[in-house]
Coordinates of C-alpha atoms in Angstrom, one line a residue:
X1 CA -0.2 -0.2 0.0
X2 CA 1.2 3.2 -1.1
X3 CA 1.2 6.5 1.0
X4 CA -1.2 7.9 -1.5
X5 CA -3.3 5.0 -0.5
X6 CA -2.9 4.9 3.2
X7 CA -3.6 9.5 3.3
X8 CA -6.3 8.5 1.5
X9 CA -8.2 5.3 3.7
X10 CA -7.2 8.3 6.3
X11 CA -9.5 11.0 5.0
X12 CA -12.5 8.7 4.6
X13 CA -12.1 7.1 7.9
X14 CA -12.0 10.5 9.2
X15 CA -14.8 11.9 7.2
X16 CA -17.1 9.2 7.8
X17 CA -16.5 9.5 11.4
X18 CA -16.0 13.3 11.6
X19 CA -19.4 13.3 13.8
X20 CA -17.8 11.4 16.7
X21 CA -14.5 12.8 16.8
X22 CA -13.2 13.3 20.1
X23 CA -12.9 17.0 20.0
X24 CA -16.4 17.5 19.7
X25 CA -17.4 16.3 23.1
X26 CA -18.3 18.4 26.0
X27 CA -16.2 19.4 28.0
X28 CA -17.5 17.0 31.0
X29 CA -16.6 13.9 29.0
X30 CA -13.7 14.5 27.9
X31 CA -12.2 16.3 31.0
X32 CA -13.2 12.6 32.9
X33 CA -12.0 10.8 29.0
X34 CA -8.8 9.8 29.3
X35 CA -8.1 8.7 25.7
X36 CA -9.5 11.8 24.2
X37 CA -7.3 13.5 26.1
X38 CA -4.0 11.3 25.0
X39 CA -5.6 11.1 21.3
X40 CA -6.4 14.9 21.1
X41 CA -2.1 15.2 22.1
X42 CA -1.5 13.1 19.4
X43 CA -3.3 14.2 16.6
X44 CA -1.7 17.4 17.5
X45 CA 1.9 16.3 17.4
X46 CA 0.6 14.4 14.2
X47 CA -0.8 18.2 13.0
X48 CA 3.0 19.8 14.4
X49 CA 4.6 17.0 13.1
X50 CA 3.5 17.4 9.3
X51 CA 4.1 21.2 9.4
X52 CA 7.9 20.1 10.2
X53 CA 7.7 18.1 7.2
X54 CA 6.4 21.2 4.8
X55 CA 8.9 22.8 6.1
X56 CA 11.7 20.6 5.3
X57 CA 10.3 20.4 2.3
X58 CA 11.2 23.6 1.3
X59 CA 13.9 24.7 3.2
X60 CA 17.2 24.5 1.3
X61 CA 19.9 24.7 4.2
X62 CA 20.8 21.1 4.4
X63 CA 21.9 21.0 8.3
X64 CA 18.8 22.4 8.7
X65 CA 16.8 19.5 6.9
X66 CA 18.3 17.2 8.6
X67 CA 18.0 17.8 11.8
X68 CA 14.1 18.6 11.0
X69 CA 13.8 15.0 9.6
X70 CA 15.9 14.4 12.2
X71 CA 13.4 15.3 15.1
X72 CA 10.5 14.3 13.2
X73 CA 11.7 11.0 13.4
X74 CA 12.1 11.4 17.4
X75 CA 8.1 12.3 17.1
X76 CA 6.9 9.4 14.8
X77 CA 8.5 6.9 17.3
X78 CA 7.5 8.2 20.6
X79 CA 3.9 8.5 18.8
X80 CA 4.0 5.0 18.1
X81 CA 4.8 4.1 22.2
X82 CA 1.6 6.1 22.3
X83 CA -0.7 3.4 20.6
X84 CA -0.2 0.4 22.9
X85 CA -2.2 2.8 25.3
X86 CA -4.3 4.5 23.1
X87 CA -5.3 0.5 22.3
X88 CA -5.9 0.4 26.0
X89 CA -8.0 2.9 26.7
X90 CA -10.3 3.1 23.5
X91 CA -12.0 -0.4 24.6
X92 CA -12.3 1.0 28.2
X93 CA -15.9 1.5 29.0
X94 CA -17.2 5.2 30.0
X95 CA -20.5 6.3 30.9
X96 CA -21.9 8.3 28.5
X97 CA -20.5 6.3 25.1
X98 CA -22.4 3.6 23.5
X99 CA -21.0 0.8 21.7
X100 CA -21.2 2.4 18.4
X101 CA -18.3 4.6 19.6
X102 CA -16.0 2.7 21.2
X103 CA -16.1 0.9 18.0
X104 CA -15.4 3.8 16.3
X105 CA -12.1 4.9 19.0
X106 CA -11.0 1.6 18.1
X107 CA -10.8 2.0 14.6
X108 CA -9.2 5.7 14.6
X109 CA -7.0 3.5 17.4
X110 CA -5.6 1.3 14.3
X111 CA -5.6 3.9 11.4
X112 CA -3.0 5.7 13.8
X113 CA 0.1 3.6 13.0
X114 CA -0.5 4.3 9.3
X115 CA -0.8 7.9 10.2
X116 CA 2.0 8.3 11.7
X117 CA 4.5 6.3 9.3
X118 CA 2.6 8.6 6.7
X119 CA 4.4 11.5 7.9
X120 CA 7.6 12.1 5.6
X121 CA 11.2 12.1 7.2
X122 CA 13.7 12.3 4.4
X123 CA 13.8 8.8 5.0
X124 CA 14.1 6.9 1.5
X125 CA 11.0 4.5 0.7
X126 CA 11.5 0.6 1.3
X127 CA 11.8 -0.7 -2.1
X128 CA 9.2 -3.0 -3.5
X129 CA 9.8 -6.0 -5.0
X130 CA 9.4 -7.0 -8.4
X131 CA 9.5 -10.6 -8.6
X132 CA 10.6 -13.4 -7.3
X133 CA 14.5 -15.0 -6.8
X134 CA 15.1 -15.8 -10.4
X135 CA 13.7 -12.7 -11.9
X136 CA 16.9 -12.4 -14.2
X137 CA 19.0 -9.5 -14.3
X138 CA 18.4 -6.7 -11.8
X139 CA 17.2 -3.2 -12.9
X140 CA 19.1 -0.2 -11.4
X141 CA 18.3 0.8 -7.9
X142 CA 16.8 4.4 -9.2
X143 CA 15.5 5.1 -5.3
X144 CA 19.1 6.1 -5.2
X145 CA 19.4 9.7 -5.1
X146 CA 22.4 11.6 -4.2
X147 CA 22.4 15.7 -4.0
X148 CA 25.5 16.1 -5.8
X149 CA 24.2 14.5 -8.5
X150 CA 27.4 12.7 -9.2
X151 CA 29.8 15.4 -8.7
X152 CA 32.4 15.1 -6.4
X153 CA 35.0 17.8 -7.7
X154 CA 36.8 20.1 -5.8
X155 CA 33.6 23.1 -6.4
X156 CA 31.8 20.2 -4.2
X157 CA 33.4 20.5 -0.9
X158 CA 34.3 24.1 -1.0
X159 CA 33.1 25.5 2.3
X160 CA 29.6 27.8 2.5
X161 CA 29.4 31.0 4.6
X162 CA 27.5 29.3 7.4
X163 CA 30.0 26.2 7.5
X164 CA 32.6 29.4 7.1
X165 CA 31.0 31.6 10.1
X166 CA 31.0 27.9 12.8
X167 CA 34.2 27.2 11.9
X168 CA 35.4 31.0 12.9
X169 CA 33.3 31.1 15.7
X170 CA 34.6 27.7 16.7
X171 CA 37.8 28.6 16.3
X172 CA 37.4 32.3 18.1
X173 CA 36.1 30.0 21.3
X174 CA 38.8 27.3 21.6
X175 CA 41.2 30.5 21.9
X176 CA 39.7 32.2 24.5
X177 CA 39.3 28.7 26.0
X178 CA 43.1 28.5 25.5
X179 CA 44.1 31.9 26.9
X180 CA 41.8 30.8 30.2
X181 CA 43.6 28.1 30.6
X182 CA 46.7 29.3 30.5
X183 CA 45.6 31.8 33.2
X184 CA 44.7 29.3 35.2
X185 CA 48.2 27.6 34.8
X186 CA 49.8 30.3 35.4
X187 CA 47.9 31.2 38.3
X188 CA 48.6 26.9 40.0
X189 CA 52.7 28.1 39.1
X190 CA 52.4 31.2 41.0
X191 CA 51.0 29.2 44.2
X192 CA 53.1 26.4 43.3
X193 CA 56.2 28.5 43.6
X194 CA 54.5 30.7 46.4
X195 CA 54.2 27.1 48.2
X196 CA 57.7 26.7 47.6
X197 CA 58.5 29.8 49.5
X198 CA 56.8 28.7 52.7
X199 CA 58.5 25.9 52.4
X200 CA 61.4 26.5 52.5
X201 CA 60.9 29.4 55.1
X202 CA 59.5 26.4 57.3
X203 CA 62.7 24.3 57.3
X204 CA 65.5 27.6 57.6
X205 CA 63.3 28.0 60.6
X206 CA 62.9 25.3 62.7
X207 CA 66.8 24.7 63.5
X208 CA 66.3 28.2 65.5
X209 CA 62.3 27.4 67.0
X210 CA 64.9 24.1 68.3
X211 CA 67.4 26.1 69.2
X212 CA 64.7 28.7 71.3
X213 CA 63.5 25.7 73.4
X214 CA 66.6 24.7 74.0
X215 CA 67.5 28.1 75.6
X216 CA 63.9 27.8 77.4
X217 CA 64.5 24.4 78.8
X218 CA 67.8 25.6 79.8
X219 CA 66.3 28.7 81.4
X220 CA 63.7 27.2 83.3
X221 CA 65.9 24.6 84.7
X222 CA 68.4 27.6 85.8
X223 CA 65.5 29.1 88.0
X224 CA 64.2 26.1 89.4
X225 CA 68.4 25.2 90.8
X226 CA 68.4 29.4 91.8
X227 CA 65.1 29.1 93.8
X228 CA 65.8 25.6 95.6
X229 CA 69.5 28.0 96.9
X230 CA 67.3 30.5 97.8
X231 CA 64.9 29.0 99.3
X232 CA 67.9 26.8 101.7
X233 CA 69.6 30.3 101.6
X234 CA 66.6 31.0 103.6
X235 CA 65.8 28.5 105.7
X236 CA 69.5 28.6 107.3
X237 CA 68.7 32.4 108.5
X238 CA 66.0 31.5 110.1
X239 CA 66.8 28.7 111.9
X240 CA 67.0 28.1 116.0
X241 CA 71.0 28.6 116.5
X242 CA 71.0 32.1 115.0
X243 CA 68.3 33.1 117.1
X244 CA 70.8 34.6 120.2
X245 CA 72.2 36.8 117.2
X246 CA 69.4 38.0 116.0
X247 CA 68.2 38.9 120.3
X248 CA 71.9 40.8 120.6
X249 CA 71.4 43.1 117.4
X250 CA 68.4 43.8 118.8
X251 CA 69.0 45.0 121.8
X252 CA 71.9 47.1 120.3
X253 CA 69.7 48.5 118.1
X254 CA 67.2 49.3 120.8
X255 CA 70.2 51.0 123.1
X256 CA 71.4 52.9 120.1
X257 CA 67.3 54.2 119.9
X258 CA 67.5 55.6 123.6
X259 CA 70.8 57.0 123.5
X260 CA 70.2 59.4 120.7
X261 CA 66.4 59.9 122.2
X262 CA 67.8 60.7 124.9
X263 CA 71.1 63.2 123.3
X264 CA 68.0 65.0 121.6
X265 CA 65.9 65.2 124.7
X266 CA 68.4 67.3 126.1

């Protein structure tokens, strides 16, 4: 079955069951009907894909055509995945729908794969077999066409304005990226040199710190020894053997004080 036959059959089915179109249902039914919502979404995606196919047919830029066709193929694959869901929802009984309407829904779902496959996506149609294995000499493959019409000379590979602009933009971005990487590398080198200098300075300070620790320990030991000797000396001066000497000295001081008092009183 060719594409034209499929489109003709789909149009006939749509015209025949136009009065049962789910888009014409009341809002209270479609709001609760998952089939109506999903079918409307799929139908909208099919119309959008057909519009993109028309855009690709009128587009002259090959890169844009390839991108649009790839997007159409992805859309077709996604829509084909929705068909089993619609088949399950089509047989589900909904309040307010008759048996005839359920049958119409089933017919609409059965027609969906043909509608989806009929969307042009830039891929070549499958060749039709004209005979069996013994059909004789093979006919020339006329379905394979080249955009270059067989010309692969130097002019065919000349860069276009868009490709040149894209290459220039790529080179500029690559140069900016290289410059940014150079700045980062310089910063890392600076940090590395600073870390090396700090390590060397710490290595030079280690002997000084060790010497300071040694001197502090020695001073602490000397101070402890001095405190011990001073305590021992004070203990000797305040011992009981020198108590009499302290009394005699105190009497002498008192006598001198009394003599001075008398002299000054006269």
